[in-house]
Every structure is written in structure tokens, then in C-alpha cells.
PDB file of C-alpha atoms in Angstrom:
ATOM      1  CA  UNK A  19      17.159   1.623  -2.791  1.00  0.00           C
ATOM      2  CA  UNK A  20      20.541   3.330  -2.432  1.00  0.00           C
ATOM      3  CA  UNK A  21      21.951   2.140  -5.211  1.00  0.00           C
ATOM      4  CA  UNK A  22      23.367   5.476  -7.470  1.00  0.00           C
ATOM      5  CA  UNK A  23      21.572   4.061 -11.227  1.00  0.00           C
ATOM      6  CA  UNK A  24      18.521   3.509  -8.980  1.00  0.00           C
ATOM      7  CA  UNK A  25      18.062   7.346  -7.247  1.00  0.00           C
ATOM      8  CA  UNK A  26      19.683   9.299 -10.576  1.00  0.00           C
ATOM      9  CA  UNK A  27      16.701   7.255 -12.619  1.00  0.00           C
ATOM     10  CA  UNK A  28      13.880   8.000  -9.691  1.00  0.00           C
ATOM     11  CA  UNK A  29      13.857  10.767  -7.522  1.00  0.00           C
ATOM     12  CA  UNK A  30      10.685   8.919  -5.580  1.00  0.00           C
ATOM     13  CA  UNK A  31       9.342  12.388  -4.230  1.00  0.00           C
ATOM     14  CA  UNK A  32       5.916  10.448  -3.757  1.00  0.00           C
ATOM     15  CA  UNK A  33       4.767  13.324  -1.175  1.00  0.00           C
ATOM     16  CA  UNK A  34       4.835  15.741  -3.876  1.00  0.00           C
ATOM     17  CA  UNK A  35       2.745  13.443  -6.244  1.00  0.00           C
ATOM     18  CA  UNK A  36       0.180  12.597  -3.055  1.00  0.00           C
ATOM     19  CA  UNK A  37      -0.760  16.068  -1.753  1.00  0.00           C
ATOM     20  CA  UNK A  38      -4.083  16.782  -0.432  1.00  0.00           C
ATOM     21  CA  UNK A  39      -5.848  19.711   0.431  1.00  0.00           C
ATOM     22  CA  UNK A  40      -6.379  20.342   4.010  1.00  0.00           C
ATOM     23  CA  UNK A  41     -10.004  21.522   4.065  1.00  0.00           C
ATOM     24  CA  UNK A  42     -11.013  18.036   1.729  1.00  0.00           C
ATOM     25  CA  UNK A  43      -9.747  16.038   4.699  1.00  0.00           C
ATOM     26  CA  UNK A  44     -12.668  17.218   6.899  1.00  0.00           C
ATOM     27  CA  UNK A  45     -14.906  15.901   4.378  1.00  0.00           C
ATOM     28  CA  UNK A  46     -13.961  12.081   4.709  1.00  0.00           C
ATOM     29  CA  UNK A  47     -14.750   9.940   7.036  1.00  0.00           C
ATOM     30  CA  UNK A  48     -13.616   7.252   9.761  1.00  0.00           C
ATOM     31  CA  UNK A  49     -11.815   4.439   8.555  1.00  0.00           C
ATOM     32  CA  UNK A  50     -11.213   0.727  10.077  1.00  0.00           C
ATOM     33  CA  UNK A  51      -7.721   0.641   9.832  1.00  0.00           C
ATOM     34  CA  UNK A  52      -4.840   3.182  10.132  1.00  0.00           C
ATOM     35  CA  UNK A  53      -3.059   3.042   7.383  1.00  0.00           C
ATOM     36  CA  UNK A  54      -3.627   2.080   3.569  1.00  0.00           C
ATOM     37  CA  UNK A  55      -0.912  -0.120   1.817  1.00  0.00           C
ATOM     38  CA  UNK A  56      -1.317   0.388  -2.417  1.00  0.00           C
ATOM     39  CA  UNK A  57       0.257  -2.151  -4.051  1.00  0.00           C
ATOM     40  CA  UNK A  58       0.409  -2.811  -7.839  1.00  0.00           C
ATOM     41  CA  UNK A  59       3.010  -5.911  -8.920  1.00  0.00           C
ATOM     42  CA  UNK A  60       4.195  -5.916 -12.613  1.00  0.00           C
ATOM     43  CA  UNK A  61       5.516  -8.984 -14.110  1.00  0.00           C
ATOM     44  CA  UNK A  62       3.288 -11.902 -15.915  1.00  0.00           C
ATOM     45  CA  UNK A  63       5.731 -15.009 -15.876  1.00  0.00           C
ATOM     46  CA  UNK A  64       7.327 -13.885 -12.300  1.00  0.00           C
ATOM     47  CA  UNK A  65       6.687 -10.481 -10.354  1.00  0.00           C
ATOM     48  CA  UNK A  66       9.228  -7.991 -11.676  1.00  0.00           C
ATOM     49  CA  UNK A  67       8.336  -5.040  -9.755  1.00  0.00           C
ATOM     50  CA  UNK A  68       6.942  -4.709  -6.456  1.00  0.00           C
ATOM     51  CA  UNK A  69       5.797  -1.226  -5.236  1.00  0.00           C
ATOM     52  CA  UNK A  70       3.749  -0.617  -1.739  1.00  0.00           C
ATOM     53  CA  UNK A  71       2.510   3.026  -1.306  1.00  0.00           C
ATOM     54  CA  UNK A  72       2.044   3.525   2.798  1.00  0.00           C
ATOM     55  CA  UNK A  73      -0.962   5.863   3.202  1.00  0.00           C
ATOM     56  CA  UNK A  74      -2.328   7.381   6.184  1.00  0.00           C
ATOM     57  CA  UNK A  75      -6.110   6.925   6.560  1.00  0.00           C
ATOM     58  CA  UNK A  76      -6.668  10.000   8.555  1.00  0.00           C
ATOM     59  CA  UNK A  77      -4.954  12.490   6.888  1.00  0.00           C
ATOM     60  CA  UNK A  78      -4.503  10.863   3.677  1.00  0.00           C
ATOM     61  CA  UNK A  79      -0.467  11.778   3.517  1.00  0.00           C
ATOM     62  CA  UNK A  80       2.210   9.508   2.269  1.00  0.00           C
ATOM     63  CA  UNK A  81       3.959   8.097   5.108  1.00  0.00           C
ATOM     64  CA  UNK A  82       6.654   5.533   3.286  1.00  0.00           C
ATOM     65  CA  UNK A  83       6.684   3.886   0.028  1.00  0.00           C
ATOM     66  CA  UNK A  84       8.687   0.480  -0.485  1.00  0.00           C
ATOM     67  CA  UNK A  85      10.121  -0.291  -3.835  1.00  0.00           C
ATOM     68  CA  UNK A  86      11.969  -3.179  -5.312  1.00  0.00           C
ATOM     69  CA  UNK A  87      12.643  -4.405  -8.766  1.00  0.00           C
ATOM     70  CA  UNK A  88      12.447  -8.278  -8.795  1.00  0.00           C
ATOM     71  CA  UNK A  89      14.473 -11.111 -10.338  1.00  0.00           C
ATOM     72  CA  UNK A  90      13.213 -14.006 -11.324  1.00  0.00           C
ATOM     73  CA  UNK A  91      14.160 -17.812 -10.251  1.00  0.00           C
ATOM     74  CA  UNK A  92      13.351 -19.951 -13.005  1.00  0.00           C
ATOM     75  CA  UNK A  93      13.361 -18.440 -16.187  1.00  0.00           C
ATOM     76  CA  UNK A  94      16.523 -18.333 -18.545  1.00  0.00           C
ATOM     77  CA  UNK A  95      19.079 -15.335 -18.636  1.00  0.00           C
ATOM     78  CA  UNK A  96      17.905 -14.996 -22.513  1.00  0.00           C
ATOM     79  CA  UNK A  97      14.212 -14.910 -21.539  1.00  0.00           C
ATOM     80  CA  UNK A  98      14.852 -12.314 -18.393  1.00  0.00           C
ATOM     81  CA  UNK A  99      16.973  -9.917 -21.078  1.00  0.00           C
ATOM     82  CA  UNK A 100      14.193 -10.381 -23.960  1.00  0.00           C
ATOM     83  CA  UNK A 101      11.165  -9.596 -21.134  1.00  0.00           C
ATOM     84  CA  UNK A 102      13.155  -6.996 -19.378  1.00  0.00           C
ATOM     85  CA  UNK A 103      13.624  -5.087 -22.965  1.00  0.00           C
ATOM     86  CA  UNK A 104      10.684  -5.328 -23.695  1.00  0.00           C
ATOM     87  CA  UNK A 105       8.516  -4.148 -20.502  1.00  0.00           C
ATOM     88  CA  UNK A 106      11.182  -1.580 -19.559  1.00  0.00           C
ATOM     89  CA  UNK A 107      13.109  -1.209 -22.495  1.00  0.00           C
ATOM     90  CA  UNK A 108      11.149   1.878 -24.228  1.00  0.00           C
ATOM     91  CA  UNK A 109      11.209   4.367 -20.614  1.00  0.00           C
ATOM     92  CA  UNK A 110      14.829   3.474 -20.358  1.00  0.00           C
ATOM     93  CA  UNK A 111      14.530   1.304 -16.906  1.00  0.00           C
ATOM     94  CA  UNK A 112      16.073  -1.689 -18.429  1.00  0.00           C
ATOM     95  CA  UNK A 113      19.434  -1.346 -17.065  1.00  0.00           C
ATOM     96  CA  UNK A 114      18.142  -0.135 -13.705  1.00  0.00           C
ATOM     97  CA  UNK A 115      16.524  -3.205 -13.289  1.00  0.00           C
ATOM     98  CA  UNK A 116      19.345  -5.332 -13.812  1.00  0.00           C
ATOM     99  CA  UNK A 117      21.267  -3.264 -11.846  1.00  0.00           C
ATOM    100  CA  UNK A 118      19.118  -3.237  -8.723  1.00  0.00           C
ATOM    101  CA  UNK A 119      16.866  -6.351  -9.027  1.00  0.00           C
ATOM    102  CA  UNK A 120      16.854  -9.080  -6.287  1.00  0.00           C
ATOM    103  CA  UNK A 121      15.374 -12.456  -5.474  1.00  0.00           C
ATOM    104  CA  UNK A 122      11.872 -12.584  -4.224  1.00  0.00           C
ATOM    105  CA  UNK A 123      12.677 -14.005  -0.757  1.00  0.00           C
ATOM    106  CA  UNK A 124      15.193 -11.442  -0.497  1.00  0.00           C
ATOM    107  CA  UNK A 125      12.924  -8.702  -0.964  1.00  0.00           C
ATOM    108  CA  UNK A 126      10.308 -10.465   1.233  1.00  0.00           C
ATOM    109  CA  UNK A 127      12.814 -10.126   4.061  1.00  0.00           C
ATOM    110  CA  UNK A 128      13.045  -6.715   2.920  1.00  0.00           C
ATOM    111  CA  UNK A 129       9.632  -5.881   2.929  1.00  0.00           C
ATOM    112  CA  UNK A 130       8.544  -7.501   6.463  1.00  0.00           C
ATOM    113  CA  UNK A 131      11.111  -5.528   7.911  1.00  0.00           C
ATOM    114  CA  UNK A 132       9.748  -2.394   6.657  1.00  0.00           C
ATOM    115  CA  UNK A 133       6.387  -3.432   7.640  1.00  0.00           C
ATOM    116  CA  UNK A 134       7.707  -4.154  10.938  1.00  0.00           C
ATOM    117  CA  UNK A 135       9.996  -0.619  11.377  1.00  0.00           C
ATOM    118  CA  UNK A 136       6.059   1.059  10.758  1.00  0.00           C
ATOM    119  CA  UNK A 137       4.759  -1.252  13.395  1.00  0.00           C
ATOM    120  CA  UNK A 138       2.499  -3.286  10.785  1.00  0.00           C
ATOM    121  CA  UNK A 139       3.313  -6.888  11.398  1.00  0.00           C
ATOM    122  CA  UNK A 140       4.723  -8.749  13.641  1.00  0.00           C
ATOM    123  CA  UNK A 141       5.862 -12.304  13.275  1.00  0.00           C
ATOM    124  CA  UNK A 142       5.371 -13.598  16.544  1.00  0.00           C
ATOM    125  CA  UNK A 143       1.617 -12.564  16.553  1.00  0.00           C
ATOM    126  CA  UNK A 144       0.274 -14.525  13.402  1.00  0.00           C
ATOM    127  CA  UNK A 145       2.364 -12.418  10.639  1.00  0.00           C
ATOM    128  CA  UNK A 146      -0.863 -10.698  10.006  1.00  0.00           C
ATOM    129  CA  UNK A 147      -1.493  -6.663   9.146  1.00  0.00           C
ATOM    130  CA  UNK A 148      -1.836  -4.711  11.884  1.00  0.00           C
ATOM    131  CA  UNK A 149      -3.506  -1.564  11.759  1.00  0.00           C
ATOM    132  CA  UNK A 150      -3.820  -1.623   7.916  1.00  0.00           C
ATOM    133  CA  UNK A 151      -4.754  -3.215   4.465  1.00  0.00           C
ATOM    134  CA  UNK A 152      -3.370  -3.667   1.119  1.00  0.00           C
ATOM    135  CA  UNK A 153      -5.168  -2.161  -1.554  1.00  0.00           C
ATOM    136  CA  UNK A 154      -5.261  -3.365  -5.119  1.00  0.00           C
ATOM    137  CA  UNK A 155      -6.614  -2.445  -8.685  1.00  0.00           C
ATOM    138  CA  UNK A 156      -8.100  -5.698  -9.396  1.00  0.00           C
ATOM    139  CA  UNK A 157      -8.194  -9.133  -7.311  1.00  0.00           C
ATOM    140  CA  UNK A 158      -4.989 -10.220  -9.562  1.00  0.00           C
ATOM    141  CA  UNK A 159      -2.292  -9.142  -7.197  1.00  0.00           C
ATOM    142  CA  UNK A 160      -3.112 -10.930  -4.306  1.00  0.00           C
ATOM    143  CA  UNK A 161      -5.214 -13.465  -5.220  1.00  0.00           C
ATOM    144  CA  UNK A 162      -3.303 -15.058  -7.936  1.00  0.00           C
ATOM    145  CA  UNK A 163       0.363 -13.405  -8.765  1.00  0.00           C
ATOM    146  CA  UNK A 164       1.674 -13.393  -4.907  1.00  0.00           C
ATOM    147  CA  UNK A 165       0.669 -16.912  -4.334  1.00  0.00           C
ATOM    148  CA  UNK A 166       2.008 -17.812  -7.979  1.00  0.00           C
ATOM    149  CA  UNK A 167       5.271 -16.208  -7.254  1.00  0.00           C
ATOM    150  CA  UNK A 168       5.604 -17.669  -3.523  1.00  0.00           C
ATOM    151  CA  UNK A 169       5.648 -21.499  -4.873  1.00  0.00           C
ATOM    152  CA  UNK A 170       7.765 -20.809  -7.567  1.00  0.00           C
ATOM    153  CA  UNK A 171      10.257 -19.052  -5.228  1.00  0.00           C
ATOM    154  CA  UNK A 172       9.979 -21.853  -2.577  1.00  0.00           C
ATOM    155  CA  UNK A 173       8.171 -19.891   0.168  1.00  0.00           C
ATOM    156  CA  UNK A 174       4.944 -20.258   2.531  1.00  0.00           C
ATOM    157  CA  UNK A 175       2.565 -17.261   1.573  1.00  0.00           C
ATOM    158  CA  UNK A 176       2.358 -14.936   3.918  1.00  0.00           C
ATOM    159  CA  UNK A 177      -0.271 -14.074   6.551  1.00  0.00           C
ATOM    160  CA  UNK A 178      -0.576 -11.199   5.413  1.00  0.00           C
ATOM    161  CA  UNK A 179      -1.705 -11.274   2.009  1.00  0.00           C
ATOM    162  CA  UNK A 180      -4.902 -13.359   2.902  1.00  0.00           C
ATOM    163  CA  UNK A 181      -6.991 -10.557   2.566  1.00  0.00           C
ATOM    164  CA  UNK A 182      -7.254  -7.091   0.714  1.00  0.00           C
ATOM    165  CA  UNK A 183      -9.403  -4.287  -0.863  1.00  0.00           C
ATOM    166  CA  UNK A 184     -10.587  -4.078  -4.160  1.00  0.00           C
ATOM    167  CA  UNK A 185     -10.686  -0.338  -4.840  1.00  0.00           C
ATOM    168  CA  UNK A 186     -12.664  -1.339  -8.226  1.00  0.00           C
ATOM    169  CA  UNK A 187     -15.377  -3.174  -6.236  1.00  0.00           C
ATOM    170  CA  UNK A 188     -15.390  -0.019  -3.591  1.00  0.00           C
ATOM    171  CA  UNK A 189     -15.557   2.552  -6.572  1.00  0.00           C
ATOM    172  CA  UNK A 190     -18.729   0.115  -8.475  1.00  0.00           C
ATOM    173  CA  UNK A 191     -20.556   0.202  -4.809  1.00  0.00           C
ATOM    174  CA  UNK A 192     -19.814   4.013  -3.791  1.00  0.00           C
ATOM    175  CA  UNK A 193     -19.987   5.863  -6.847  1.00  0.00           C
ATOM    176  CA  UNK A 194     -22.806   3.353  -8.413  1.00  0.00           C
ATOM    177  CA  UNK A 195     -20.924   3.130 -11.997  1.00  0.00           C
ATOM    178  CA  UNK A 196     -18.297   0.703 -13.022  1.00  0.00           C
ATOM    179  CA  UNK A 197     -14.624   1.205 -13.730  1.00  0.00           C
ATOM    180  CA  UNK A 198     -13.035  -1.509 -15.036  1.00  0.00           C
ATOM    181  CA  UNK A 199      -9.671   0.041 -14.198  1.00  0.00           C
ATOM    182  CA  UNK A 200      -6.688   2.271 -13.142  1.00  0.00           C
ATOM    183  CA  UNK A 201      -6.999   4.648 -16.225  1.00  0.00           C
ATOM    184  CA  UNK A 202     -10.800   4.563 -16.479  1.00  0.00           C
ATOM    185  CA  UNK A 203     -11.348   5.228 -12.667  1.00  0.00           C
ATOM    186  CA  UNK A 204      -8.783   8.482 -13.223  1.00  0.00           C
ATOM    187  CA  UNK A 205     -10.429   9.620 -16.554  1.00  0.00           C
ATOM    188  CA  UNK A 206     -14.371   9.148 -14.557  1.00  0.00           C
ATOM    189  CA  UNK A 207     -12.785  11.171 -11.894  1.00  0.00           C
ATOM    190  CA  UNK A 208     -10.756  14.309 -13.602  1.00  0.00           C
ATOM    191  CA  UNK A 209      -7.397  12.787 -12.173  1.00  0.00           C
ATOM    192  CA  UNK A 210      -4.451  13.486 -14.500  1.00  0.00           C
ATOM    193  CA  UNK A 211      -2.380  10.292 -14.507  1.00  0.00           C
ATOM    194  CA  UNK A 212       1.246  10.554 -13.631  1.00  0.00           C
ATOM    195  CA  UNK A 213       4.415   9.067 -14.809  1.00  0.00           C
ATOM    196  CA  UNK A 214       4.767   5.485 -17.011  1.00  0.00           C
ATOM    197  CA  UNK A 215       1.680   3.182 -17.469  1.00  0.00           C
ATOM    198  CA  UNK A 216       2.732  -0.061 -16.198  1.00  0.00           C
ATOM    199  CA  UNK A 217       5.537   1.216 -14.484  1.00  0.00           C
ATOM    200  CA  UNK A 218       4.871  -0.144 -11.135  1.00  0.00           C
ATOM    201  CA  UNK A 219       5.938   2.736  -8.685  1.00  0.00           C
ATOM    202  CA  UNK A 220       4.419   5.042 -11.166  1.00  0.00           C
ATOM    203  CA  UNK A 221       0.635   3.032 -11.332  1.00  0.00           C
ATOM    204  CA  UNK A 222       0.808   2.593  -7.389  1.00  0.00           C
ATOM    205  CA  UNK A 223       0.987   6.710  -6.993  1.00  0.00           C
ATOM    206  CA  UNK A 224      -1.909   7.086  -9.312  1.00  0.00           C
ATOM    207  CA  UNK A 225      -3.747   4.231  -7.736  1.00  0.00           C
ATOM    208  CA  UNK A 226      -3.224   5.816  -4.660  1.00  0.00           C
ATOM    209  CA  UNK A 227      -4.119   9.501  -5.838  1.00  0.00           C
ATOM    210  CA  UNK A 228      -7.671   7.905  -7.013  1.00  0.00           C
ATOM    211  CA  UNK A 229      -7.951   5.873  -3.412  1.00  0.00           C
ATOM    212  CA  UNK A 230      -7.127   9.904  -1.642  1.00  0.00           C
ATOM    213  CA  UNK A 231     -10.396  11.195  -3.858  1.00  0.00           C
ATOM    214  CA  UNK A 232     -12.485   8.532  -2.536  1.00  0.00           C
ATOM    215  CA  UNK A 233     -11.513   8.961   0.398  1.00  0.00           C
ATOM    216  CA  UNK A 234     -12.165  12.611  -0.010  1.00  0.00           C
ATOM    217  CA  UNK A 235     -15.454  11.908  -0.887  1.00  0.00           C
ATOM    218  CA  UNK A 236     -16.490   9.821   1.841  1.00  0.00           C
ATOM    219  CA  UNK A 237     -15.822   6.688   0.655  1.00  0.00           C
ATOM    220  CA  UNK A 238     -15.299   3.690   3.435  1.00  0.00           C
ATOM    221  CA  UNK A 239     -12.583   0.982   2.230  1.00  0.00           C
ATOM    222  CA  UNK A 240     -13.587  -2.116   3.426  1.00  0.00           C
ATOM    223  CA  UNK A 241     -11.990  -5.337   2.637  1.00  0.00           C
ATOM    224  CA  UNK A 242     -13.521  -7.173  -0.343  1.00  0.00           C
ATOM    225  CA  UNK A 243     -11.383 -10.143  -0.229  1.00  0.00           C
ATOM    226  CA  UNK A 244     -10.519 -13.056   2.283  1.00  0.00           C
ATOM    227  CA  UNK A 245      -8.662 -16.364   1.397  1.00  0.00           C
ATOM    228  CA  UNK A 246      -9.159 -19.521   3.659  1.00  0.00           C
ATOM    229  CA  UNK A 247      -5.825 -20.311   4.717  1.00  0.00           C
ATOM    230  CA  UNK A 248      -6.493 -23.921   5.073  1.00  0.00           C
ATOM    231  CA  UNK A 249      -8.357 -24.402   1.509  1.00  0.00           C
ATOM    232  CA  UNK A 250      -7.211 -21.544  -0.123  1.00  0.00           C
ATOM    233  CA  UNK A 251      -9.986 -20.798  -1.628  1.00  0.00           C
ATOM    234  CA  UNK A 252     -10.426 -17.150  -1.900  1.00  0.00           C
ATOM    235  CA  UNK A 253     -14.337 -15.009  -0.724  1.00  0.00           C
ATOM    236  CA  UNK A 254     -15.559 -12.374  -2.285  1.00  0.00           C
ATOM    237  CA  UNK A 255     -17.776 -10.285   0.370  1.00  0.00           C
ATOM    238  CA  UNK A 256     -19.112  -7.304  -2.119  1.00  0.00           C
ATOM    239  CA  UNK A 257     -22.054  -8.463  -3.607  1.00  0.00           C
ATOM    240  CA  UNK A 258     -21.890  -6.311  -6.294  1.00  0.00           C
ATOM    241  CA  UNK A 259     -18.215  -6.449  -7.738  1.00  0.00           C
ATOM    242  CA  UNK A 260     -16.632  -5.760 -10.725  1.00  0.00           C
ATOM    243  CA  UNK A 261     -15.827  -9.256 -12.934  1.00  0.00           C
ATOM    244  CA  UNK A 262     -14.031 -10.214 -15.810  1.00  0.00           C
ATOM    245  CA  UNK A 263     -14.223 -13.422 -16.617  1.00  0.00           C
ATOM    246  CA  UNK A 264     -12.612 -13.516 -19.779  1.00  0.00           C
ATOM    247  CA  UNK A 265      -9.584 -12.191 -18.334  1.00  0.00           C
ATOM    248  CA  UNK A 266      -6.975 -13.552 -15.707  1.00  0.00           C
ATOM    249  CA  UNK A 267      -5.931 -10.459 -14.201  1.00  0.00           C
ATOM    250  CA  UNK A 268      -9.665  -9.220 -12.767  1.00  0.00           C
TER     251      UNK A 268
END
């Protein structure tokens, strides 16, 4: 994160981005948890990106943001250079990536420490969330990319990715009209997107701006997702839930 290529090519002023009018906030109500985690991984072979958003549920502020650009284990040097070009190539991010990126189980070291400075997880009790819960766009994320990327890397998956919110399944139930996405969620809403499509910081902010409206309008986030952590296999609790079944990333 302090690396000079890194700051001159993001300025990460995700405050400014996240702003919310004081006189919404009375509008929303309680939540279960304390604090919102958006995350939104890029990267189809192995994660590239990994972006996590830290939102307060009460008065829907940015607290933190955690940000790391990932290098992958097992592909080839060529096949890195020719992905990299071509994902980051054309918003000119390419050679901040190579410059910055680190192995996954590095930034998983990374990343529970952060969790742990904001009081999220601890280790000793279970390695499970505390006081919050991820939210994705899609089941993809956390139901098949982390665990993908944790046995290719060579590492137990983590406690605390068994379970998550589906923001798409929330928006289907609250709203009562489906969204099959980021951009069609934003468009439905009036939300002008921000920054790169598929750039993962810059998808997690607008993720999170269309999580702050539903919020706003009185939408509870409730976790749609649970995996078994002896069989794996992964429960969806909405009823009603957006599905693609044609497509991997759902």
C-alpha cells in the first residue's frame, strides 16, 4: 500500500466516493452486525485483485478499505504478462500490478491482520467474523474463487469466508425486481457508477454505494449463504434468489 507507483496511480479517497447524507441515515434501520465488509475479487485463472470495503452499518461511513493486487502461484511468467495486459493493460494498471502484487498467503496474513487491528477476527476464537459480514455481487466470490484460490495456493480456507450476503438476492427480495448485477442494480437505482468496470477497488466502491441506498431505504442484509465446513457443501437460505445457471460466476 505504500509503495510510490501504487499511491501516484490511486489516491484511494474512498470517503469521498461513500458519502451519505445525514438526514437518509434516520431512515434505515437496525442491522445484525456492525460493520459491512464489500468485497469484489478479479482474476478468472487465480485472484488478481482483492479489494474489501469496511462499512459501518449504523452510519453507513467508510471506516477502512484493504487493497492488494495478487500474484499468482502456478501459472507461467508469459501467461501472468499476457493476462495482466490484457485485464489491466487498457486503464494503464499493468505496471502497478507488477510492481505491487504479492502471493496470496502473503496477503492473507495481510488481511487477517487488518481484520484483527478493527477487532473483526480473532484466531484463537474460531477465526470467524466478528461483528460483521462480507458482502458480495454474486455467490462467485466466496463460494467458488476463494476456495479455488486457497488449494491452489496451499492453504486451509478460512473461517471466515463460510458465509456471506448476496446483495443480488437482498435487492430481488426487498425491492421485488431482479438485478442480475453490479451495473444493472446502479442503472435500476439512479447511481452513477464510478471509476473502471472490473477494476476491483473501483467495482467494490460502487458495490458499496448501491449496498448505502439499500440501506437507506430500509433494507435488512441478512446472510444468504452458509457453507458446511465439514462437507463443504454450500446453503442457500433466500428462497427466492437470483440464479444463473448457465454461468459460473452467479
Amino acid at each position: 500500500m505504500d509503495d510510490p507507483s501504487h499511491l501516484e496511480k490511486f489516491n484511494h479517497d474512498c470517503s469521498r466516493d461513500l458519502q451519505v447524507n445525514g438526514t437518509d441515515i434516520e431512515k434505515k434501520r437496525s442491522q445484525n452486525v456492525d460493520f459491512l465488509l464489500v468485497i469484489d475479487l478479479e482474476g478468472k485463472v487465480e485472484i488478481l485483485e482483492f479489494p474489501v470495503l469496511l462499512i459501518d452499518a449504523k452510519s453507513l461511513s467508510l471506516v477502512d478499505f484493504f487493497h492488494r493486487f495478487v500474484r499468482p502461484t502456478k501459472m507461467s511468467e508469459q501467461s501472468v504478462n499476457k493476462y495482466i495486459e490484457g485485464k489491466y493493460g487498457e486503464i494503464g494498471v499493468d505496471r502497478v500490478w507488477h510492481d505491487t502484487a504479492q502471493p496470496f498467503k502473503e496477503v492473507m496474513q495481510q488481511f487477517e491482520a487488518w481484520l484483527s487491528q478493527h477487532n473483526l477476527w480473532e484466531k484463537e476464537r474460531g477465526g470467524r467474523l466478528t461483528r460483521g459480514a462480507f458482502v458480495t455481487c454474486g455467490n462467485w466470490d466466496l463460494k467458488t474463487k476463494i476456495p479455488q484460490q486457497c488449494e491452489v495456493s496451499g492453504i486451509k480456507l478460512p473461517p471466515y469466508f463460510m458465509e456471506w450476503i448476496n446483495l443480488k438476492d437482498v435487492y430481488l427480495n426487498f425491492y421485488g425486481r431482479e438485478a442480475r448485477g453490479m451495473m444493472s442494480m446502479m442503472k435500476q437505482l439512479e447511481i452513477p457508477s464510478l471509476g473502471c468496470h472490473h477494476l476491483g477497488i473501483d467495482d467494490s466502491k460502487n458495490i458499496a454505494r448501491v449496498l448505502q441506498r439499500m440501506l437507506v431505504d430500509g433494507a435488512l442484509m441478512q446472510v444468504t449463504a452458509k457453507r458446511n465446513p465439514v462437507s463443504q457443501k454450500v446453503e442457500f437460505l433466500f428462497e427466492n434468489r437470483i440464479q444463473h445457471p448457465s454461468r459460473q460466476r452467479q
